PDB file of C-alpha atoms in Angstrom:
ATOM      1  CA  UNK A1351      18.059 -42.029 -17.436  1.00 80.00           C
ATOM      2  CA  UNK A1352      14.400 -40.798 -18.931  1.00 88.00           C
ATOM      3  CA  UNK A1353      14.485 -37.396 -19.298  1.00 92.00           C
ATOM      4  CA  UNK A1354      10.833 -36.306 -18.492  1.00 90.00           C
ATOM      5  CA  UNK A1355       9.466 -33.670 -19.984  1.00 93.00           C
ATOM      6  CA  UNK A1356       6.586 -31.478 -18.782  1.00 93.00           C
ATOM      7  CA  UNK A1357       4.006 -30.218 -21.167  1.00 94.00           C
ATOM      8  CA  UNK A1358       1.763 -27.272 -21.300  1.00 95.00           C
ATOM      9  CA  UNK A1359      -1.244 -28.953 -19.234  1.00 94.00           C
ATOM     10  CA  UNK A1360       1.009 -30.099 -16.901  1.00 94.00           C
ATOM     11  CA  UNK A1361       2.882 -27.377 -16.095  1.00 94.00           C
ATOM     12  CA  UNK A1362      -0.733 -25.479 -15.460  1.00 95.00           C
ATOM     13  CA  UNK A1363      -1.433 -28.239 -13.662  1.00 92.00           C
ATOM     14  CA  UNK A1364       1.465 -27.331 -11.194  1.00 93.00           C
ATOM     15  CA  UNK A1365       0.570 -23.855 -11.301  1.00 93.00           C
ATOM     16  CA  UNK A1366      -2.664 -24.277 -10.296  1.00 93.00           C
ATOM     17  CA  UNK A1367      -1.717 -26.721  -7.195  1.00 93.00           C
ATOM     18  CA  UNK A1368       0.790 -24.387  -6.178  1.00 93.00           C
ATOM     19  CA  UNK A1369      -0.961 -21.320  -6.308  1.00 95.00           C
ATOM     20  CA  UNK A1370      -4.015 -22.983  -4.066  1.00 95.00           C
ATOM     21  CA  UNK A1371      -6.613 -23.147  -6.994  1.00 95.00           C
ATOM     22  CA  UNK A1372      -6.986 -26.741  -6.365  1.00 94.00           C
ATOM     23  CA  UNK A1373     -10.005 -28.062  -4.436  1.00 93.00           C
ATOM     24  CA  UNK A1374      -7.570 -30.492  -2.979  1.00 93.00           C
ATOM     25  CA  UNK A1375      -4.686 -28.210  -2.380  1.00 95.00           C
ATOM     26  CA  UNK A1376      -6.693 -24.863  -0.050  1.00 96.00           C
ATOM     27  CA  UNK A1377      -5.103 -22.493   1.874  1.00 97.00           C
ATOM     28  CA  UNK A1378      -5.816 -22.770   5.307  1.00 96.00           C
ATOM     29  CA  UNK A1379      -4.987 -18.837   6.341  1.00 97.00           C
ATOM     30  CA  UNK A1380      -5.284 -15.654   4.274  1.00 98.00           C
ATOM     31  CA  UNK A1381      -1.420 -15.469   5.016  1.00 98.00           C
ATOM     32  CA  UNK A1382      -0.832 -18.913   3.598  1.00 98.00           C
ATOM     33  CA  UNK A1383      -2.604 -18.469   0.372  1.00 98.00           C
ATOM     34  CA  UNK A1384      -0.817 -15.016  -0.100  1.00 98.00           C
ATOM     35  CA  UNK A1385       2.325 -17.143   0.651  1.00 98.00           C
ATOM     36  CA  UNK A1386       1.526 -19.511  -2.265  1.00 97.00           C
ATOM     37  CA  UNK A1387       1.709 -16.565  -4.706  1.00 97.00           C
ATOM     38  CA  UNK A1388       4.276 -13.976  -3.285  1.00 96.00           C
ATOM     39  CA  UNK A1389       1.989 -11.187  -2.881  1.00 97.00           C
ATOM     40  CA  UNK A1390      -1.477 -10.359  -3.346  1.00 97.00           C
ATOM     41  CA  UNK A1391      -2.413  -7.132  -6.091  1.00 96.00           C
ATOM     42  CA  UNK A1392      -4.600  -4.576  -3.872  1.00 96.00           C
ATOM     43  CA  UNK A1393      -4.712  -1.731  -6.002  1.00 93.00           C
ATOM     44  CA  UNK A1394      -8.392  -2.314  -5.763  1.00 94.00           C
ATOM     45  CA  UNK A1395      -9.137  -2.806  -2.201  1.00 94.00           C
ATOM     46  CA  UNK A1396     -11.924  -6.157  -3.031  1.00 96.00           C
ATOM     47  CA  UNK A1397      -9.223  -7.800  -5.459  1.00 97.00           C
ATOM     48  CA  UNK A1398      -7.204  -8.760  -2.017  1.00 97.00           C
ATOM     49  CA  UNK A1399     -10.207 -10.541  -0.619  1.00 97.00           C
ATOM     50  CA  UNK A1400     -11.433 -12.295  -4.119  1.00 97.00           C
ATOM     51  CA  UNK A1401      -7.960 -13.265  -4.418  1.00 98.00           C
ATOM     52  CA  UNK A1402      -7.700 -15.070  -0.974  1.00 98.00           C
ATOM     53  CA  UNK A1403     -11.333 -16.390  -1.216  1.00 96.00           C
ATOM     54  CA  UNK A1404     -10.466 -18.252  -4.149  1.00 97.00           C
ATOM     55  CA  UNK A1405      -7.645 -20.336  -1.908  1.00 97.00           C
ATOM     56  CA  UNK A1406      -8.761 -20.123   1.227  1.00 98.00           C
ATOM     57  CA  UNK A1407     -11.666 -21.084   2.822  1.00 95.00           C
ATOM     58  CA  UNK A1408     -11.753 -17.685   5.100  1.00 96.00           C
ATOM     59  CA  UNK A1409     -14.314 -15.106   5.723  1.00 96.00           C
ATOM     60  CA  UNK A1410     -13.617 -11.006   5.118  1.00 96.00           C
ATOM     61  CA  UNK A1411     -13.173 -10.754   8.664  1.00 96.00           C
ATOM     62  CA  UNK A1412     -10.143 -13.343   9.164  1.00 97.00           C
ATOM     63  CA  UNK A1413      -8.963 -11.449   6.317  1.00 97.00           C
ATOM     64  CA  UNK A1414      -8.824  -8.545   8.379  1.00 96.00           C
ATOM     65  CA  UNK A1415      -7.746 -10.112  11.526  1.00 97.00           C
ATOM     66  CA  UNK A1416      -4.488 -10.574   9.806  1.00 97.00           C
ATOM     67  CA  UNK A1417      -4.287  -7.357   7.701  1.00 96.00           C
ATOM     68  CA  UNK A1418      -5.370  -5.220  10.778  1.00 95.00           C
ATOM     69  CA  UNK A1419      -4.392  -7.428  14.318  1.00 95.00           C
ATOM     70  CA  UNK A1420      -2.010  -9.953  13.771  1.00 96.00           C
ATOM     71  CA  UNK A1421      -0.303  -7.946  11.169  1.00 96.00           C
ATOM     72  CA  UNK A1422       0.965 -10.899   9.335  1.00 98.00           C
ATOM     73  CA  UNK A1423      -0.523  -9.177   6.121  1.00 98.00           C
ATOM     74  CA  UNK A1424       1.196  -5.666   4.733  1.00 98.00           C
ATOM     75  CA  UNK A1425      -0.584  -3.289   2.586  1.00 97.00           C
ATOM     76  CA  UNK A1426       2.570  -1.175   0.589  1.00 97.00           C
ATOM     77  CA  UNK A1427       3.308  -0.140  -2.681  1.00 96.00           C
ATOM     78  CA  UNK A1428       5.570  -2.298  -4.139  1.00 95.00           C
ATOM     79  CA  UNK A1429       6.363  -3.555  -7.823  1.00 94.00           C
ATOM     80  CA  UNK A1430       4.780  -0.887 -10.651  1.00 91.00           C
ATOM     81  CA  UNK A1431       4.122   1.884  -7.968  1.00 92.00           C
ATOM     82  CA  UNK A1432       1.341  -0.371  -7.265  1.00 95.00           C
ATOM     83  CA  UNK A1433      -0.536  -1.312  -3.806  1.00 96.00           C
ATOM     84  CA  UNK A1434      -0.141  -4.831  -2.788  1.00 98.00           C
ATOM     85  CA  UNK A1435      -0.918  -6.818   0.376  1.00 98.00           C
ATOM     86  CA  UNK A1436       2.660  -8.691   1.421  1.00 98.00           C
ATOM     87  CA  UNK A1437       3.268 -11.552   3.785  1.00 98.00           C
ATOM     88  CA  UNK A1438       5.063  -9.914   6.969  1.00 98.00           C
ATOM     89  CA  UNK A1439       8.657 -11.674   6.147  1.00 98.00           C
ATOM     90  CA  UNK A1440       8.647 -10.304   2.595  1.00 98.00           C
ATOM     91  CA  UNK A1441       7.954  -6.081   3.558  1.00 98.00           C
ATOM     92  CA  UNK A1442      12.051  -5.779   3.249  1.00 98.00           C
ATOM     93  CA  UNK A1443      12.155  -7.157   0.304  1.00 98.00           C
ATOM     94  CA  UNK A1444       9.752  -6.063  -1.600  1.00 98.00           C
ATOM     95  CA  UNK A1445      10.551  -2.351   0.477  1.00 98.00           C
ATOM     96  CA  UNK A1446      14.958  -2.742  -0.524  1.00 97.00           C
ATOM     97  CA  UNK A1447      14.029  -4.379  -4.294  1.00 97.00           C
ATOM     98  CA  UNK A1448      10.875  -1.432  -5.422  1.00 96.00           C
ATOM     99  CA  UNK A1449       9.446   1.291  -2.910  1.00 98.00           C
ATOM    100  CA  UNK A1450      12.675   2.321  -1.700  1.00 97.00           C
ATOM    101  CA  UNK A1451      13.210   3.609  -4.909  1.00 97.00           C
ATOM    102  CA  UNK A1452      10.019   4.814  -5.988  1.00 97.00           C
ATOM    103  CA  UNK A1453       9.882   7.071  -2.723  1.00 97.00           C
ATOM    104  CA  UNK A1454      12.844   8.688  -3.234  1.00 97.00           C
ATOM    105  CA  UNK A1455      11.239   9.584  -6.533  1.00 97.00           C
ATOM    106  CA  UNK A1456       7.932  10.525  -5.207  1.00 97.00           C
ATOM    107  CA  UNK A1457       9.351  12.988  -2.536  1.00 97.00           C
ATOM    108  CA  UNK A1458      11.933  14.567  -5.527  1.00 97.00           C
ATOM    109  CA  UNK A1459       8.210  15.580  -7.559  1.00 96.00           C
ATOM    110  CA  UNK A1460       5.995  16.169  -4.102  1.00 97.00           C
ATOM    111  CA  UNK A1461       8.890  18.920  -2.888  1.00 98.00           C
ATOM    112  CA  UNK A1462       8.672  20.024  -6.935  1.00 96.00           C
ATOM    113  CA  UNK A1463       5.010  20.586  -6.047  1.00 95.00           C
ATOM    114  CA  UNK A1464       5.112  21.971  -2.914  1.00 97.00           C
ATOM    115  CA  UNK A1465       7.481  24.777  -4.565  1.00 96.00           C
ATOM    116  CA  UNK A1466       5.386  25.151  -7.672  1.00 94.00           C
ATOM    117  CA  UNK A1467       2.292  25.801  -4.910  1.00 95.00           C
ATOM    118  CA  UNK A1468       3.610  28.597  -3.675  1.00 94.00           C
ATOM    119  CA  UNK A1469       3.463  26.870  -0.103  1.00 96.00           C
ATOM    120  CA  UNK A1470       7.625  27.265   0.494  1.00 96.00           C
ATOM    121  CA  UNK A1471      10.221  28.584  -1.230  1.00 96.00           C
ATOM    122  CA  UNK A1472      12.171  25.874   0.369  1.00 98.00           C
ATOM    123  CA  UNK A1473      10.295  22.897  -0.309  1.00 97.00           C
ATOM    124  CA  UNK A1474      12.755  20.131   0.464  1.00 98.00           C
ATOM    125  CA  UNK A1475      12.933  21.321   4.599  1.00 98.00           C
ATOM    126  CA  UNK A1476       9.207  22.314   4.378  1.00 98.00           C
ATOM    127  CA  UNK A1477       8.561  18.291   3.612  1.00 98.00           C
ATOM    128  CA  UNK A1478      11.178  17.154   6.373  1.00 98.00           C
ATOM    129  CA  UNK A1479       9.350  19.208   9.060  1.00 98.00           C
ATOM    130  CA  UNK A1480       5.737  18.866   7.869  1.00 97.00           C
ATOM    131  CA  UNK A1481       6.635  14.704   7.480  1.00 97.00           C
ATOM    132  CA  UNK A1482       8.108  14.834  10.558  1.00 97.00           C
ATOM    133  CA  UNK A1483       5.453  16.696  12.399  1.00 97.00           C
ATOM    134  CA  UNK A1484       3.154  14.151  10.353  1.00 96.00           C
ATOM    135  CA  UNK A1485       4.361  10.802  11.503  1.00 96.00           C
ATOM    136  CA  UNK A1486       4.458  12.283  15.369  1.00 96.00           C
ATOM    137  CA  UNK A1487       0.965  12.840  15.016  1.00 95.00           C
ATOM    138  CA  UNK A1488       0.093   9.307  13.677  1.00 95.00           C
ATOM    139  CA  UNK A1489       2.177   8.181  16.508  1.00 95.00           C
ATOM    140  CA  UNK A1490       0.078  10.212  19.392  1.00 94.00           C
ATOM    141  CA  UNK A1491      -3.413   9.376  18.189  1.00 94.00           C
ATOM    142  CA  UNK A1492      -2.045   5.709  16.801  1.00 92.00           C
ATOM    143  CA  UNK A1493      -3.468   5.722  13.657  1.00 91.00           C
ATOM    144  CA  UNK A1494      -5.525   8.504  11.252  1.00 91.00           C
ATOM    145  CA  UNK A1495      -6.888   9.594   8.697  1.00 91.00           C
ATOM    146  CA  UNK A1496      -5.162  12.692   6.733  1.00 89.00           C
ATOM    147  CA  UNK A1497      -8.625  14.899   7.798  1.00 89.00           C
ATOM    148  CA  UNK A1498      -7.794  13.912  11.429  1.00 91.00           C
ATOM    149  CA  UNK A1499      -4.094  15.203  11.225  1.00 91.00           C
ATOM    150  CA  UNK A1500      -4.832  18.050   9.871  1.00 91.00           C
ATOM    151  CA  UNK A1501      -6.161  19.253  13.365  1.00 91.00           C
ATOM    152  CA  UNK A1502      -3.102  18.214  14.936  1.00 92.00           C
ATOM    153  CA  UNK A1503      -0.681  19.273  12.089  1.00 95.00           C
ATOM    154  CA  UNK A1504      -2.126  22.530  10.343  1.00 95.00           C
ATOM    155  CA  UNK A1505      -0.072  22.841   7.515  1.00 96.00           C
ATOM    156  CA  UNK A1506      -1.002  19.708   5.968  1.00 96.00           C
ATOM    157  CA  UNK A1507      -4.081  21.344   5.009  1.00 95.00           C
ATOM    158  CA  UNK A1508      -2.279  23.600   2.659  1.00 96.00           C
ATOM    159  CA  UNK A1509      -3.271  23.119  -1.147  1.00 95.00           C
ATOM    160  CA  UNK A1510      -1.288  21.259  -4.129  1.00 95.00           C
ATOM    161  CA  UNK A1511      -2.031  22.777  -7.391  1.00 92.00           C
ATOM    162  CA  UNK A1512      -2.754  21.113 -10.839  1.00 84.00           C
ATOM    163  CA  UNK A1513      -2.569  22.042 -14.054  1.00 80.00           C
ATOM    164  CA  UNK A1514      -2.629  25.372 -13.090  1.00 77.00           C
ATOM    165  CA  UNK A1515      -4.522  27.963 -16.121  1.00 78.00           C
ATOM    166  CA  UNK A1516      -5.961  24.600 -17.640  1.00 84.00           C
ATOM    167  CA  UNK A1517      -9.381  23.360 -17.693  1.00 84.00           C
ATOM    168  CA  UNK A1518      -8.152  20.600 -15.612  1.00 87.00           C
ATOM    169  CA  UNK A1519      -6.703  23.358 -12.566  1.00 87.00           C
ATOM    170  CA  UNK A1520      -7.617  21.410  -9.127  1.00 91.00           C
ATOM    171  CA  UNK A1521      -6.233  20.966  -5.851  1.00 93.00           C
ATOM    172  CA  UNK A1522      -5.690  18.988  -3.228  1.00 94.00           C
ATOM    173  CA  UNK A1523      -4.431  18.820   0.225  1.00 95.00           C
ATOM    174  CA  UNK A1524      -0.462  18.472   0.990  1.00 96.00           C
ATOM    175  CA  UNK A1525      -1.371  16.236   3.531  1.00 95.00           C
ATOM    176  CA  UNK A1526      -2.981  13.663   1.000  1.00 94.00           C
ATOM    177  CA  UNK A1527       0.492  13.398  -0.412  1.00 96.00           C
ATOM    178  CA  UNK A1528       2.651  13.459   2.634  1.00 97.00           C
ATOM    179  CA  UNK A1529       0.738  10.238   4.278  1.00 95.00           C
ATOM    180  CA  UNK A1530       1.543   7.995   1.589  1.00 95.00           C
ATOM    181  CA  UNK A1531       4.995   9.359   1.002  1.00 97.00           C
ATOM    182  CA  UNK A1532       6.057   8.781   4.749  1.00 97.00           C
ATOM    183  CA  UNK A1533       4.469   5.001   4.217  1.00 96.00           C
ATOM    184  CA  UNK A1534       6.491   4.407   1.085  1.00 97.00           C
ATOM    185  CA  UNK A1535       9.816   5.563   2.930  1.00 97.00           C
ATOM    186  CA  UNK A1536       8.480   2.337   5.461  1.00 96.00           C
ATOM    187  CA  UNK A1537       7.739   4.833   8.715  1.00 96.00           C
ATOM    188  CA  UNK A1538       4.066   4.060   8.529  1.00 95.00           C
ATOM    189  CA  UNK A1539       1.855   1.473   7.534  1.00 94.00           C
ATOM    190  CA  UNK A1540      -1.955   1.531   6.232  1.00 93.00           C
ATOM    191  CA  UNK A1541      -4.307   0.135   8.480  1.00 92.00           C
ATOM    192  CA  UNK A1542      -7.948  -0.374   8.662  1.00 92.00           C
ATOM    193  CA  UNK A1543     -10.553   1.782   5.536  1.00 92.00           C
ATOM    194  CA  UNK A1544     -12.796   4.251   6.299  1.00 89.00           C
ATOM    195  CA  UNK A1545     -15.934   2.034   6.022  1.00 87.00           C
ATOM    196  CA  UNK A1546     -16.035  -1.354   4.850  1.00 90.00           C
ATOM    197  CA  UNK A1547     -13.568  -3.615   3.646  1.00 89.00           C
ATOM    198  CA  UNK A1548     -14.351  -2.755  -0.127  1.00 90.00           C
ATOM    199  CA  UNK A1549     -13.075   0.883   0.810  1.00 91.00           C
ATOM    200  CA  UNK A1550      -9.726   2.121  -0.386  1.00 89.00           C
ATOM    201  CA  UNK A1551      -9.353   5.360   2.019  1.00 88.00           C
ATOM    202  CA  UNK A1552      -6.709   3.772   5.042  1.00 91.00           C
ATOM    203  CA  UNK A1553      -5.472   4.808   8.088  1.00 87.00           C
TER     204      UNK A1553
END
């Protein structure tokens, strides 16, 4: 039997059928043509919708109608400690194979912080109560923006700080932090930007 081999220009050739690049092989759905590459990078908020406009033939809002409605779309960091948008089916995956890991790293240095702060001098129960307190909030009002649980849940207000006696000292809120970690442990999931759909501050 022939044994047939495939060459460079084929094999791009494939590549570029199967990931939906061909003007006879579009994506009908934002899902489908995130389907056709595993996930989508999102690290940059527009890089999601260039990525699906060059598959699909969909507009920014059907992009959002599955990111933000039909949830068949999942913003989470995933691979890298990196943002990207994941078909529905593949959010335990991609949550058991990368972020469960990465979060349990994340909260080990955001309870180092909290400590170094000054805001407890038990920083691993101060994170369970304030993330708790947190995600109760999100669940009240439905979704929200770190300002708007600040009213609800005071402490998140409290200050992180940076490079503390450097010319790089800053701060920034507790809350800021807590948000994302709470996401990355899977109990909450970004929804729609402040904005536009080229924003990268979510709900």
């Amino acid at each position: 039997m022939r044994v047939h081999r495939i060459d460079v220009a084929e094999r791009r050739a494939r590549l570029v059928d199967r990931h939906r690049l061909s003007p006879d092989n579009r994506a009908g759905s934002a899902l489908a043509a995130a389907r056709s590459v595993v996930v989508l990078h999102s690290t940059d908020p527009v890089t999601v919708y260039l990525s699906i406009h060059a598959r699909a033939d969909v507009q920014p809002a059907d992009i959002e109608h599955e990111l933000y409605e039909e949830r068949t779309l999942v913003r989470m960091l995933g691979m890298r400690r990196t943002l990207f948008v994941v078909p529905r089916e593949l959010v335990p995956v991609v949550h058991a194979a990368c972020t469960r890991s990465i979060a349990a790293r994340e909260r080990g240095r955001l309870e180092k912080m909290i400590g170094e702060s000054g805001i407890s001098t038990r920083p691993k129960s101060w994170l369970t109560r304030a993330s708790t307190a947190a995600l109760r909030a999100v669940e009240a009002r439905g979704e929200a923006f770190t300002s708007d649980l600040t009213k609800n849940v005071p402490v998140l207000a409290k200050r992180l700080r940076f490079g503390a006696g450097s010319r790089f000292e800053a701060t920034q809120s507790v809350g800021s932090r807590v948000l994302p970690q709470i996401a990355m442990e899977g109990r909450v999931v970004r929804g729609r930007p402040r904005g536009t759909w080229i924003s990268g501050q979510y709900r």
